[in-house]
PDB file of C-alpha atoms in Angstrom:
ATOM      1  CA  UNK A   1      -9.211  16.788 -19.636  1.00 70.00           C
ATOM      2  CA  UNK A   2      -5.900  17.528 -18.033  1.00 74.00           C
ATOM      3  CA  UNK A   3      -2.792  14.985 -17.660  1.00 76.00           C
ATOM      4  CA  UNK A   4      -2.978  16.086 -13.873  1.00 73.00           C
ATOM      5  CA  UNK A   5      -7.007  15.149 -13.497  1.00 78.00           C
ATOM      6  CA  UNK A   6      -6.287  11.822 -16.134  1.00 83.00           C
ATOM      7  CA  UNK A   7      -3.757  10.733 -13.839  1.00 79.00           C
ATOM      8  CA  UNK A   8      -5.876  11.546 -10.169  1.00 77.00           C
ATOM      9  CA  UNK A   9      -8.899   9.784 -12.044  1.00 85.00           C
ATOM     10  CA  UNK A  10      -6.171   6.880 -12.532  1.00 85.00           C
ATOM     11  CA  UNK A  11      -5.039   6.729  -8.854  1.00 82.00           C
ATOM     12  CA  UNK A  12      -8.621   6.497  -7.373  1.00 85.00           C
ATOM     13  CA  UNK A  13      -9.124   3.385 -10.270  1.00 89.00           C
ATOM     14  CA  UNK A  14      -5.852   1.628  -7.858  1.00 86.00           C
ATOM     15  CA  UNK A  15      -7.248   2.380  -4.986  1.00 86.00           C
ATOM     16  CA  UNK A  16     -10.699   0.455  -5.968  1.00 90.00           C
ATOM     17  CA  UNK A  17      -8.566  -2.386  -7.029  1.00 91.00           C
ATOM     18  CA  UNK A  18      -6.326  -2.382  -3.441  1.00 88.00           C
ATOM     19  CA  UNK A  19      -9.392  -1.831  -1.450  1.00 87.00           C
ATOM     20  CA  UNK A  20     -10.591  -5.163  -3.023  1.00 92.00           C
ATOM     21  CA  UNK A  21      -7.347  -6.522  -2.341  1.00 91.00           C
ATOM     22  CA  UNK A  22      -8.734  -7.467   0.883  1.00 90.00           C
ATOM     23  CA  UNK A  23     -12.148  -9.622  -0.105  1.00 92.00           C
ATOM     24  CA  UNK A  24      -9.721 -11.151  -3.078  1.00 94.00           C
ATOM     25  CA  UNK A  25      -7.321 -11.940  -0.164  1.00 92.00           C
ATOM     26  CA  UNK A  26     -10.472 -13.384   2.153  1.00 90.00           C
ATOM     27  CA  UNK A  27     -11.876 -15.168  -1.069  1.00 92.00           C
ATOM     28  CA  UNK A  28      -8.177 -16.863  -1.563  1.00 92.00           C
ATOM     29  CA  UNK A  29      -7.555 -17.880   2.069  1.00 91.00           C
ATOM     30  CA  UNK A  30     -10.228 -20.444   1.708  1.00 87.00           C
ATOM     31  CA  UNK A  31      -8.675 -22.902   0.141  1.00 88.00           C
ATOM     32  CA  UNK A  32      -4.798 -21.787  -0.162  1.00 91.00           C
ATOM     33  CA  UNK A  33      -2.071 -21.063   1.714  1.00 92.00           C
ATOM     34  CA  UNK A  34      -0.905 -17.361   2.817  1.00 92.00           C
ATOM     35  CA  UNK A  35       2.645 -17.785   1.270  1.00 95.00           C
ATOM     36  CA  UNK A  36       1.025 -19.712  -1.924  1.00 95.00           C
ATOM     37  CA  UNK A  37      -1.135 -16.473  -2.595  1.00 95.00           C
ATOM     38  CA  UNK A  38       1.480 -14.179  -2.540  1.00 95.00           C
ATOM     39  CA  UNK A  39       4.443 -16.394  -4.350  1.00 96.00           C
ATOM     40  CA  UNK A  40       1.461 -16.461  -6.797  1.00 95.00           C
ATOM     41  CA  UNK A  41       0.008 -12.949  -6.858  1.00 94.00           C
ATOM     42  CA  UNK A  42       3.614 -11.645  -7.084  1.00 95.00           C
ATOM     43  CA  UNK A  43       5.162 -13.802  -9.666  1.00 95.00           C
ATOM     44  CA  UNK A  44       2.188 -13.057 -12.081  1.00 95.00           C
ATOM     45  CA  UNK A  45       2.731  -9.113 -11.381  1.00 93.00           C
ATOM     46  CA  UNK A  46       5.557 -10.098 -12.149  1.00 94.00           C
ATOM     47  CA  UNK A  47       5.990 -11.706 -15.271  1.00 93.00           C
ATOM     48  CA  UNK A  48       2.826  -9.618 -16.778  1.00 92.00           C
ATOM     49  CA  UNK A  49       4.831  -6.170 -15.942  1.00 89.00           C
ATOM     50  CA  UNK A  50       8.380  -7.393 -17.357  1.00 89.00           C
ATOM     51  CA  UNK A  51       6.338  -8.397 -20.630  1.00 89.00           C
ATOM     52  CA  UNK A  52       4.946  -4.390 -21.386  1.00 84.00           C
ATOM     53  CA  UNK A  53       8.327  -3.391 -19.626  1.00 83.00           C
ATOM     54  CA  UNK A  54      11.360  -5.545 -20.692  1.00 83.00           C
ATOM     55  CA  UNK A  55      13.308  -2.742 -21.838  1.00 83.00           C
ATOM     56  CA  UNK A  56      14.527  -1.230 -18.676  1.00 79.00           C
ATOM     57  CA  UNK A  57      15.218  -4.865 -17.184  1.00 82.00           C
ATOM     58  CA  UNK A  58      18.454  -5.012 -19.987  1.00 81.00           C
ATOM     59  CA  UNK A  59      20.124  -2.686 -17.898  1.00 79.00           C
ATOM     60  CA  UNK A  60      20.181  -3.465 -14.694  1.00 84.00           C
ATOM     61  CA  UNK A  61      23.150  -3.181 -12.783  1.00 86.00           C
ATOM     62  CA  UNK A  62      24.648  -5.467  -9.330  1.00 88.00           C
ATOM     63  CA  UNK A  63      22.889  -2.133  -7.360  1.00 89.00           C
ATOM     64  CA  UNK A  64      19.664  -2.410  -9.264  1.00 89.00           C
ATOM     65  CA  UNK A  65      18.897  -5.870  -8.019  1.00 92.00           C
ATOM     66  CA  UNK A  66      20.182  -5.267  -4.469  1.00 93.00           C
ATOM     67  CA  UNK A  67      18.273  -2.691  -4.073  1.00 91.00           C
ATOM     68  CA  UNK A  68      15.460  -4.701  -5.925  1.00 91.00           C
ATOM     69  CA  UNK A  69      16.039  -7.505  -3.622  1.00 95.00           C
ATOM     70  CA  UNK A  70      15.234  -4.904  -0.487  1.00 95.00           C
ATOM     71  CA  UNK A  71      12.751  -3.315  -1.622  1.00 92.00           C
ATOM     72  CA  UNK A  72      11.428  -6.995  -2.606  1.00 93.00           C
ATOM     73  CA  UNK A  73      11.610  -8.788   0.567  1.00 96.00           C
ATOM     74  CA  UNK A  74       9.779  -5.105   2.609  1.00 94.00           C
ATOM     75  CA  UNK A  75       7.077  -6.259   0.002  1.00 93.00           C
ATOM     76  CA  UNK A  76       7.106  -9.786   0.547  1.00 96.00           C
ATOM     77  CA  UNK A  77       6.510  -8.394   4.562  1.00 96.00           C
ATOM     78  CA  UNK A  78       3.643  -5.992   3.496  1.00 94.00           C
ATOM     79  CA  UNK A  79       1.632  -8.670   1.822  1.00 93.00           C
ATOM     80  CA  UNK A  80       2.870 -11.282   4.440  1.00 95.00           C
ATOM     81  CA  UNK A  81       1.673  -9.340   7.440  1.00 95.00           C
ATOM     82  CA  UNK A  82      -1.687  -8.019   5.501  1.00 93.00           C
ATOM     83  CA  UNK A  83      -2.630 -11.612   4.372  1.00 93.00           C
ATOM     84  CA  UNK A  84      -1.932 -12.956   7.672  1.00 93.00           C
ATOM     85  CA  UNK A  85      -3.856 -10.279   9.385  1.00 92.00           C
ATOM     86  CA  UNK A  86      -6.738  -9.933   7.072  1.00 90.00           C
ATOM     87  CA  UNK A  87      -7.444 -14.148   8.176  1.00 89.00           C
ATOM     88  CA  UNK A  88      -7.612 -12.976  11.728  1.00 89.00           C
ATOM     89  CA  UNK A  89     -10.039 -10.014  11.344  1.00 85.00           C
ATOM     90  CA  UNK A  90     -12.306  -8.385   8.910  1.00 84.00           C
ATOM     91  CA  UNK A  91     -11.268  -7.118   5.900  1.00 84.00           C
ATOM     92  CA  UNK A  92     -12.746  -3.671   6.148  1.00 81.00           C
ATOM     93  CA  UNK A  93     -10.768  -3.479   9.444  1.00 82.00           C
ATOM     94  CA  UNK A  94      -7.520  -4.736   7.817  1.00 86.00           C
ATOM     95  CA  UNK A  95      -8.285  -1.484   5.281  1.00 84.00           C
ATOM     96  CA  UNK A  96      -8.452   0.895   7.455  1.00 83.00           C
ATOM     97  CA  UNK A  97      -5.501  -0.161   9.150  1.00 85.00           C
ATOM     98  CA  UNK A  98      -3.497  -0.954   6.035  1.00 86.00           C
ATOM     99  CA  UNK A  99      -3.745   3.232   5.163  1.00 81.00           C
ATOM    100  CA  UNK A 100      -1.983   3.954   8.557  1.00 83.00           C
ATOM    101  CA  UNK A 101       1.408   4.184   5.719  1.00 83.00           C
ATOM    102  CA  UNK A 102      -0.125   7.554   4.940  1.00 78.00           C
ATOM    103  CA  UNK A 103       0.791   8.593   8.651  1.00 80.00           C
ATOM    104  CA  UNK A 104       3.718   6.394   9.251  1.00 84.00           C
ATOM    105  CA  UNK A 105       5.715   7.667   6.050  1.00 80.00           C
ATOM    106  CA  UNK A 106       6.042  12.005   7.178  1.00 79.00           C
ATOM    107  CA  UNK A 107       6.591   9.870  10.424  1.00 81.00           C
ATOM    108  CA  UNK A 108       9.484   8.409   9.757  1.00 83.00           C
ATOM    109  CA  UNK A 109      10.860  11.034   7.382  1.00 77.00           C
ATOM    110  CA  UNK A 110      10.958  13.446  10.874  1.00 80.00           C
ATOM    111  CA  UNK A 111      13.174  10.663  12.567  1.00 82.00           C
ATOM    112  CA  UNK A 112      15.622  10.428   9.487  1.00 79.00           C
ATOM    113  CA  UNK A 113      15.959  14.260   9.739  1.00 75.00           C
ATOM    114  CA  UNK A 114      16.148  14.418  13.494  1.00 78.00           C
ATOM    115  CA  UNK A 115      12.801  17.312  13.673  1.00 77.00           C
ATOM    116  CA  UNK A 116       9.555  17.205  15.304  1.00 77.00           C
ATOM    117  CA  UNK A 117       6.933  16.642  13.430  1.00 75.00           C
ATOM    118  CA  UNK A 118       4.321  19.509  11.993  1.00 78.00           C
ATOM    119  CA  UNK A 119       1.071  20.622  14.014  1.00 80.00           C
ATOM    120  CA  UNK A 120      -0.681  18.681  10.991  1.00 81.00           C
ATOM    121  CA  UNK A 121       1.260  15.859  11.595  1.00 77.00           C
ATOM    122  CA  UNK A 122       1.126  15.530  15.168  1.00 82.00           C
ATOM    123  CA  UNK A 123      -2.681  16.028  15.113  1.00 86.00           C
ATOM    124  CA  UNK A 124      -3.580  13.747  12.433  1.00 81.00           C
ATOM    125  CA  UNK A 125      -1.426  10.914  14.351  1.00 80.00           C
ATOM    126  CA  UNK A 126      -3.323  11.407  17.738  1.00 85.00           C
ATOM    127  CA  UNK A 127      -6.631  11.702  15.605  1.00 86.00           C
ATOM    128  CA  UNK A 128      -5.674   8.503  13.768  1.00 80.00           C
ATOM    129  CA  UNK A 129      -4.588   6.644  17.190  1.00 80.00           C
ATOM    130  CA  UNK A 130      -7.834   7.324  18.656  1.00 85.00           C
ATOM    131  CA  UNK A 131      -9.956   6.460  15.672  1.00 83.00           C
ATOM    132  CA  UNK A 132      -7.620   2.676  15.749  1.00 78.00           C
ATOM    133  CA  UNK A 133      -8.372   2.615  19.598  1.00 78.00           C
ATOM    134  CA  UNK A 134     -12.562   3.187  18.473  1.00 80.00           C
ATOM    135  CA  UNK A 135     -12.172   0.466  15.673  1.00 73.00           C
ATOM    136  CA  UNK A 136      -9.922  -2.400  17.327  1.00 71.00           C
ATOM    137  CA  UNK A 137      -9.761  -2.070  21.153  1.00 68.00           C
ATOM    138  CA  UNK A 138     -12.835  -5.116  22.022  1.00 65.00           C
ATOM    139  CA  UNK A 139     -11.844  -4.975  25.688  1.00 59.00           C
ATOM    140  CA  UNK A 140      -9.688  -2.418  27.613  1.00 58.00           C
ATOM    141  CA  UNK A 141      -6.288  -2.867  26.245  1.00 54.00           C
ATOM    142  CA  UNK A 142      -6.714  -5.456  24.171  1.00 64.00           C
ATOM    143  CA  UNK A 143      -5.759  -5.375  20.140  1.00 71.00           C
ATOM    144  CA  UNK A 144      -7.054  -8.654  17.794  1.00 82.00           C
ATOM    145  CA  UNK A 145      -3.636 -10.133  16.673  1.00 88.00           C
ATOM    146  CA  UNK A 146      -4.453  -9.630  13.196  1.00 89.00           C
ATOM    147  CA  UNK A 147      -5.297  -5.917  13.642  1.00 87.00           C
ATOM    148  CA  UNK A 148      -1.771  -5.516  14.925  1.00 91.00           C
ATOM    149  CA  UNK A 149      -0.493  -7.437  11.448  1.00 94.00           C
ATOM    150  CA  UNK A 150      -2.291  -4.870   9.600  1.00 92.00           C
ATOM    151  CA  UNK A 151      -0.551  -1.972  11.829  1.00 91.00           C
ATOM    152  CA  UNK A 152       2.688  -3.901  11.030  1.00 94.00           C
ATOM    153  CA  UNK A 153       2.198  -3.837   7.620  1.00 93.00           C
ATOM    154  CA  UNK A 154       1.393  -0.296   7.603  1.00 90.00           C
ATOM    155  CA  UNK A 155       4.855   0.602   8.731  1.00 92.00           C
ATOM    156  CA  UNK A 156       7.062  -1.715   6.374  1.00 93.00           C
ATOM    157  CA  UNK A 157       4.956  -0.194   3.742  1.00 87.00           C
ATOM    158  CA  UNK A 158       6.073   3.023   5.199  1.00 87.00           C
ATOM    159  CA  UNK A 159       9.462   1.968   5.121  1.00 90.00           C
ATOM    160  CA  UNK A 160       9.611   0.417   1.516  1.00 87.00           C
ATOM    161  CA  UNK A 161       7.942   3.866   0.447  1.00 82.00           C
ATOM    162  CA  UNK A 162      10.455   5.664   2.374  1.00 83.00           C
ATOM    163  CA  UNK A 163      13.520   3.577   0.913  1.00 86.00           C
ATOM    164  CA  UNK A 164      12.380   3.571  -2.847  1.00 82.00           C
ATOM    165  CA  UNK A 165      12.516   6.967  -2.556  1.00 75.00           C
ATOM    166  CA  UNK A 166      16.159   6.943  -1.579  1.00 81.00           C
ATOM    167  CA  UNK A 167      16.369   3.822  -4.241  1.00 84.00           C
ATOM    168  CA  UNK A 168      15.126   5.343  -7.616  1.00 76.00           C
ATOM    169  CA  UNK A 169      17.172   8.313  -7.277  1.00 77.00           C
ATOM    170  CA  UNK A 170      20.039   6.128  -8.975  1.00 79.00           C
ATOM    171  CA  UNK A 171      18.186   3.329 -10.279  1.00 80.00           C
ATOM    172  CA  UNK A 172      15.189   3.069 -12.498  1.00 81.00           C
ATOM    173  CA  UNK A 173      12.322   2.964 -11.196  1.00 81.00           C
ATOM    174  CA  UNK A 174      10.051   0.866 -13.400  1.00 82.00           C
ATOM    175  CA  UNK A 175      13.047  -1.651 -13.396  1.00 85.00           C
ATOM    176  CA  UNK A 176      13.237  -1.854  -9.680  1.00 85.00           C
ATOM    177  CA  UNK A 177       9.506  -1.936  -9.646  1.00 84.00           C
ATOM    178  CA  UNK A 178       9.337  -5.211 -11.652  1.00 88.00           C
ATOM    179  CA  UNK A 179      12.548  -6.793  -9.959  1.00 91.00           C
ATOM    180  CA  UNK A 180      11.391  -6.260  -6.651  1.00 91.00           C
ATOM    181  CA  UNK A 181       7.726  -8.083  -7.340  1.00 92.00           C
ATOM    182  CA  UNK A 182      10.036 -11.065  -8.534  1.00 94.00           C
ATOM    183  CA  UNK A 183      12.059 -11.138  -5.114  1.00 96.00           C
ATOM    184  CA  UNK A 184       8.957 -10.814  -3.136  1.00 95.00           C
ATOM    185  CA  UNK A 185       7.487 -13.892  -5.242  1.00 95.00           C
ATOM    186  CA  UNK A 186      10.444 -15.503  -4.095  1.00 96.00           C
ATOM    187  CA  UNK A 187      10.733 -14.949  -0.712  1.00 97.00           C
ATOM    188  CA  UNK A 188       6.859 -16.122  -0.496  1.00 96.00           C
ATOM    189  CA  UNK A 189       7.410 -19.144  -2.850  1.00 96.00           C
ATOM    190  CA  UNK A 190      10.451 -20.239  -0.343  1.00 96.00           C
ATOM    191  CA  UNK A 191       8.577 -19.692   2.469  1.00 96.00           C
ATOM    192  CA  UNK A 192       5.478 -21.455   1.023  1.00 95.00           C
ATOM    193  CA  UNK A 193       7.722 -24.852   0.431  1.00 95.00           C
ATOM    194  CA  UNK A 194       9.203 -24.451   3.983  1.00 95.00           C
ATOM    195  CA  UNK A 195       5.709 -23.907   5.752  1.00 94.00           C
ATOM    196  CA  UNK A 196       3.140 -25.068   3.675  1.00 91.00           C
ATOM    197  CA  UNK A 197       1.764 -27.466   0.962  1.00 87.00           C
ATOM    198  CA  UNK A 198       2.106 -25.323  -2.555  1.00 86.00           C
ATOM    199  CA  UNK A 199      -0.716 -25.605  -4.758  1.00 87.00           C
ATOM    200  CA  UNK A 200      -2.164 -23.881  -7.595  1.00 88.00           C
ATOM    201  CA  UNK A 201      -5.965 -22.891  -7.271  1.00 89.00           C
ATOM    202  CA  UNK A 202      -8.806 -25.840  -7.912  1.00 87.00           C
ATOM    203  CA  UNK A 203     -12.089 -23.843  -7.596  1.00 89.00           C
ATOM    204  CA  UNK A 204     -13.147 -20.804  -9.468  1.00 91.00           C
ATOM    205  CA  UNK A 205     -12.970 -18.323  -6.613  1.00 90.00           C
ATOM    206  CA  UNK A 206      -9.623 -18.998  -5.930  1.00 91.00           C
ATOM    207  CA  UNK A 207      -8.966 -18.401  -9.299  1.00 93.00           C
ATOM    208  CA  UNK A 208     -10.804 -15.380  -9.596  1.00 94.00           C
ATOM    209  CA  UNK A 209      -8.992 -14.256  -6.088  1.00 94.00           C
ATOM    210  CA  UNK A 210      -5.523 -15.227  -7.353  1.00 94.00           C
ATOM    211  CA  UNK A 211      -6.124 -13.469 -10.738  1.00 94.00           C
ATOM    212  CA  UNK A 212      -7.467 -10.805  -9.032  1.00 94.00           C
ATOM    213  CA  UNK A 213      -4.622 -10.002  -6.575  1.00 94.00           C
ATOM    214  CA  UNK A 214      -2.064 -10.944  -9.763  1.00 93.00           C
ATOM    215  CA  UNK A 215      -3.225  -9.046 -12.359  1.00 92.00           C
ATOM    216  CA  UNK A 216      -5.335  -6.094 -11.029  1.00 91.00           C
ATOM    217  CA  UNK A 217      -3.957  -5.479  -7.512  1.00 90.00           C
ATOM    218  CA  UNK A 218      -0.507  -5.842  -8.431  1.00 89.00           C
ATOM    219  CA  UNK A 219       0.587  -5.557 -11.829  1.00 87.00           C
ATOM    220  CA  UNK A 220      -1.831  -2.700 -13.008  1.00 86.00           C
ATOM    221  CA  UNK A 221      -2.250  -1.660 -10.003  1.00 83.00           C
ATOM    222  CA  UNK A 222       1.657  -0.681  -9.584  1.00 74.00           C
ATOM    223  CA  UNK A 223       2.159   0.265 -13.170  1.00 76.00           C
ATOM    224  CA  UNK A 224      -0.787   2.392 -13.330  1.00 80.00           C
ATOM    225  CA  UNK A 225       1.010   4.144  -9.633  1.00 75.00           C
ATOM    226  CA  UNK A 226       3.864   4.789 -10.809  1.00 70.00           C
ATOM    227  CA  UNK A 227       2.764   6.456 -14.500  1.00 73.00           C
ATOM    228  CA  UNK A 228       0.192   8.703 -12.447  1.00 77.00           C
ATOM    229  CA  UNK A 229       2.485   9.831  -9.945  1.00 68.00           C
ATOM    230  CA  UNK A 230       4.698  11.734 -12.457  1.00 67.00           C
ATOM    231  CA  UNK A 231       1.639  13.615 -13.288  1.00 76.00           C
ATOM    232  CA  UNK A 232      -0.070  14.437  -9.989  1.00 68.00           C
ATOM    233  CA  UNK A 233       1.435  15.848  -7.015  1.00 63.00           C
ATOM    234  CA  UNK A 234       2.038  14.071  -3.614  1.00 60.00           C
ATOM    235  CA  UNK A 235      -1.165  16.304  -2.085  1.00 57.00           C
ATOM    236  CA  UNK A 236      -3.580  14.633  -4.260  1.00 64.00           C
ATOM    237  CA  UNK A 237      -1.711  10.841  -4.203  1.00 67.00           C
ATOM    238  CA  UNK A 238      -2.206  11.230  -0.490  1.00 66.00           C
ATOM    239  CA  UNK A 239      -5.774  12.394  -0.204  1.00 66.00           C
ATOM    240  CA  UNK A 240      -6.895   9.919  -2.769  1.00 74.00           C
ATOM    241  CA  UNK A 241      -4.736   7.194  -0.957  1.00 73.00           C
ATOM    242  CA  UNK A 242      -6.999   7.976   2.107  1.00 71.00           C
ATOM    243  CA  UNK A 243     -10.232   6.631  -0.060  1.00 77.00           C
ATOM    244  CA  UNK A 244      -8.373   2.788   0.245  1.00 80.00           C
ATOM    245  CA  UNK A 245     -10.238   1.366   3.609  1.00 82.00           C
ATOM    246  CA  UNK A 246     -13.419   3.420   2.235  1.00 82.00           C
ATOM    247  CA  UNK A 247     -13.520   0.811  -0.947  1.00 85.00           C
ATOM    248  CA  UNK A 248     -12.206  -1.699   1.521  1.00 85.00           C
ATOM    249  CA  UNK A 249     -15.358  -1.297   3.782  1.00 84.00           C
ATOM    250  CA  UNK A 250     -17.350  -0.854   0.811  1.00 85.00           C
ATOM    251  CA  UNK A 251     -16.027  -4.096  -1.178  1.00 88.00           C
ATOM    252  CA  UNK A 252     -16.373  -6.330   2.120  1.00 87.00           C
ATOM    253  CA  UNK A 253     -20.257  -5.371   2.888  1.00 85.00           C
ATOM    254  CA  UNK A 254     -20.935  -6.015  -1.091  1.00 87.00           C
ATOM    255  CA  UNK A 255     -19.391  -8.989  -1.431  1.00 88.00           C
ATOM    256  CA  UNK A 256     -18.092 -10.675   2.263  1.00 86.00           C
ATOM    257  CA  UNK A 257     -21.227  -9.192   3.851  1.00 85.00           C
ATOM    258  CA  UNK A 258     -19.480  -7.571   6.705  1.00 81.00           C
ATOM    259  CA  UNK A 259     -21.721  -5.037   8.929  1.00 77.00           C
ATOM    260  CA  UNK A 260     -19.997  -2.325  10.805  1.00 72.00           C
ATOM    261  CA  UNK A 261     -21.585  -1.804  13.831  1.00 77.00           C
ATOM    262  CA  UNK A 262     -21.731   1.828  14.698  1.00 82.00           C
ATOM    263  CA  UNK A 263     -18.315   2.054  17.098  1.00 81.00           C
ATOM    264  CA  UNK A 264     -16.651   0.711  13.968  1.00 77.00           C
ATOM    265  CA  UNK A 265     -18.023   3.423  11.731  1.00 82.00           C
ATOM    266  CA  UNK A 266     -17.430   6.319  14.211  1.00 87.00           C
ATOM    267  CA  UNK A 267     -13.827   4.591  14.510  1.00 83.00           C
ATOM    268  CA  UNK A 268     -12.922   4.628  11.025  1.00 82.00           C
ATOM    269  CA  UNK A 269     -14.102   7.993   9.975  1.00 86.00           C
ATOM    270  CA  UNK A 270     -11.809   9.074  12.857  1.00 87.00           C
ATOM    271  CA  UNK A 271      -9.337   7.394  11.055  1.00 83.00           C
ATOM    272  CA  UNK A 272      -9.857   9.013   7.441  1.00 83.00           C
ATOM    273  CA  UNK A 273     -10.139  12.139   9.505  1.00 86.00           C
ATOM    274  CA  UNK A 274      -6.893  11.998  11.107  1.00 83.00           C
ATOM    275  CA  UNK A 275      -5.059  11.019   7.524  1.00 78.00           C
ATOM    276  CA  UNK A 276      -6.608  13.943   5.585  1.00 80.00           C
ATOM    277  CA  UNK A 277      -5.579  16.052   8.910  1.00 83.00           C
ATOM    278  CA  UNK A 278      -2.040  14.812   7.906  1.00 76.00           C
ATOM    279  CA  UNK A 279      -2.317  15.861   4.462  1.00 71.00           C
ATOM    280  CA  UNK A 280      -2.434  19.408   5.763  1.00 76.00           C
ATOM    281  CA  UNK A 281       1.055  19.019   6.123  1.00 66.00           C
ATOM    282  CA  UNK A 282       2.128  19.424   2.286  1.00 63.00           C
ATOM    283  CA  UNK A 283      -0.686  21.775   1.540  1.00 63.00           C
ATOM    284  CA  UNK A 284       0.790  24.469   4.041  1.00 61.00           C
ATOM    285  CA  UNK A 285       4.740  23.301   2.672  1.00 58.00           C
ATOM    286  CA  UNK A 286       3.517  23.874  -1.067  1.00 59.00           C
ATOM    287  CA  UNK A 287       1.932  27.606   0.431  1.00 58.00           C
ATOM    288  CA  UNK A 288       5.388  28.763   2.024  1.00 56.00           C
ATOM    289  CA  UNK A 289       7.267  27.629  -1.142  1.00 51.00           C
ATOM    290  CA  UNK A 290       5.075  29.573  -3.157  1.00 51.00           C
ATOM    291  CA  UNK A 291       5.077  32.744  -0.704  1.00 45.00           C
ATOM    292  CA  UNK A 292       8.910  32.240  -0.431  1.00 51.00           C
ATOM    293  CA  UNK A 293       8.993  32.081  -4.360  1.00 49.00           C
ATOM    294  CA  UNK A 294       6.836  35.601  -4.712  1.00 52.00           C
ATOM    295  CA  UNK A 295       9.199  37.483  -3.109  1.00 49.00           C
ATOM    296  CA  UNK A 296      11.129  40.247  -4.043  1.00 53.00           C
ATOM    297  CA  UNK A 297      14.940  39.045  -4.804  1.00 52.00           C
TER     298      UNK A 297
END
């Protein structure tokens, strides 16, 4: 078996864990606070990944943990906005929406260099609009307020993908990766003292939910991202990204017993649809690199 199938068989093992992010998050909810689960789910990522990886953390520089500290508190705003939204509607809805990053990242990469955006592009967004319209819209022009947390997420996602790019040019990346789960833990843990009653879980499935989010979603879950992306290329991180809200869905009918009725299903395959449409995008770039590449010099 190749490094380059290894590491695509490791990506679609993250996305089972994120798409059960969302019952771990529903499961949690029940008898903790928003901020308290992530100050909790972060701090354990945290401390778990700076155990296997305390080497890079000796050499951090002022720039590594300002840029940590960025990246942390975009984080701390991703799982903010998701946990908030996923209380407010279902969790296979929250998936779907959650994967919108795949389509907000080439988004914002064609406003940073000032150029329209591709045919694939452009399609997949209007594909992916309508197929949100399908899923959310309940009455005409009306959005659940937690559907529009998940859409919010989606884009700081976007962004913190988008800036750790930029980031880990200069820094290292597994060292920023670790320092910026501790900032978001912080952020939430301040926020939890300032808004709510911190606790540590009392019943088993907040346990199980905390542990879950922790240890699975978070630490392993980034670790294992980050060591398969240097052996896969962006193409097939993308494509398997777009199988998220499918466990999501999945995960919440097994275990939350959420039904999709059928304008819900039509509206998220729409959805998938329009992200794979996206994907397009780098398929046709890698083509005309290659063609470029073939000829004669």
């Amino acid at each position: 078996m190749s490094y380059r199938t290894r590491a695509n068989m490791m990506m679609i093992g993250v996305n089972v864990f994120w798409g059960m992010s969302y019952v771990f998050m529903k499961m949690g909810l029940s008898s903790l606070g928003s901020f308290t689960i992530i100050a909790l789910r972060c701090l354990i990522a945290f401390f778990i990944a700076g155990l296997f990886f305390h080497k890079p953390l000796r050499q951090i520089t002022r720039k590594t943990i300002l840029s940590s500290a960025i990246l942390g508190f975009l984080l701390f705003s991703v799982f903010a906005f998701v946990t908030f939204g996923v209380s407010m509607t279902s969790a296979s809805n929250a998936g779907f929406l959650v994967s919108l990053t795949v389509i907000f990242v080439p988004l914002l990469h064609c406003l940073l260099v000032k150029k329209l955006p591709s045919w694939p592009i452009g399609l997949g967004v209007i594909t992916t609009l309508t197929g949100i319209g399908v899923l959310t819209l309940k009455h005409p022009f009306h959005m659940n307020a937690g559907d529009l947390l998940c859409i919010g997420a989606a884009l700081c996602y976007a962004i913190h993908i988008t800036l750790t790019g930029t980031f880990t040019k200069n820094e290292n990346p597994i060292a920023l990766g670790i320092l910026q789960l501790g900032f978001a833990g912080l952020f939430a843990l301040t926020c939890s003292f300032l808004f709510e009653h911190p606790s540590i879980p009392t019943t088993l499935s907040s346990w199980i939910a905390i542990l879950g989010l922790g240890v699975f979603c978070s630490a392993i879950g980034f670790i294992c991202q980050a060591i398969a992306q240097h052996y896969t290329t962006p193409t097939h991180t993308g494509l398997i990204f777009a199988t998220e809200p499918i466990f999501a869905a999945l995960f919440a009918a097994l275990f939350l017993h959420e039904l999709f009725t059928l304008k819900e299903l039509i509206g998220s395959v729409i959805v998938v649809a329009g992200i794979l449409i996206a994907q397009l995008d780098n398929l046709l770039l890698k083509k005309r690199v290659h063609y470029q590449e073939t000829l004669p010099k």
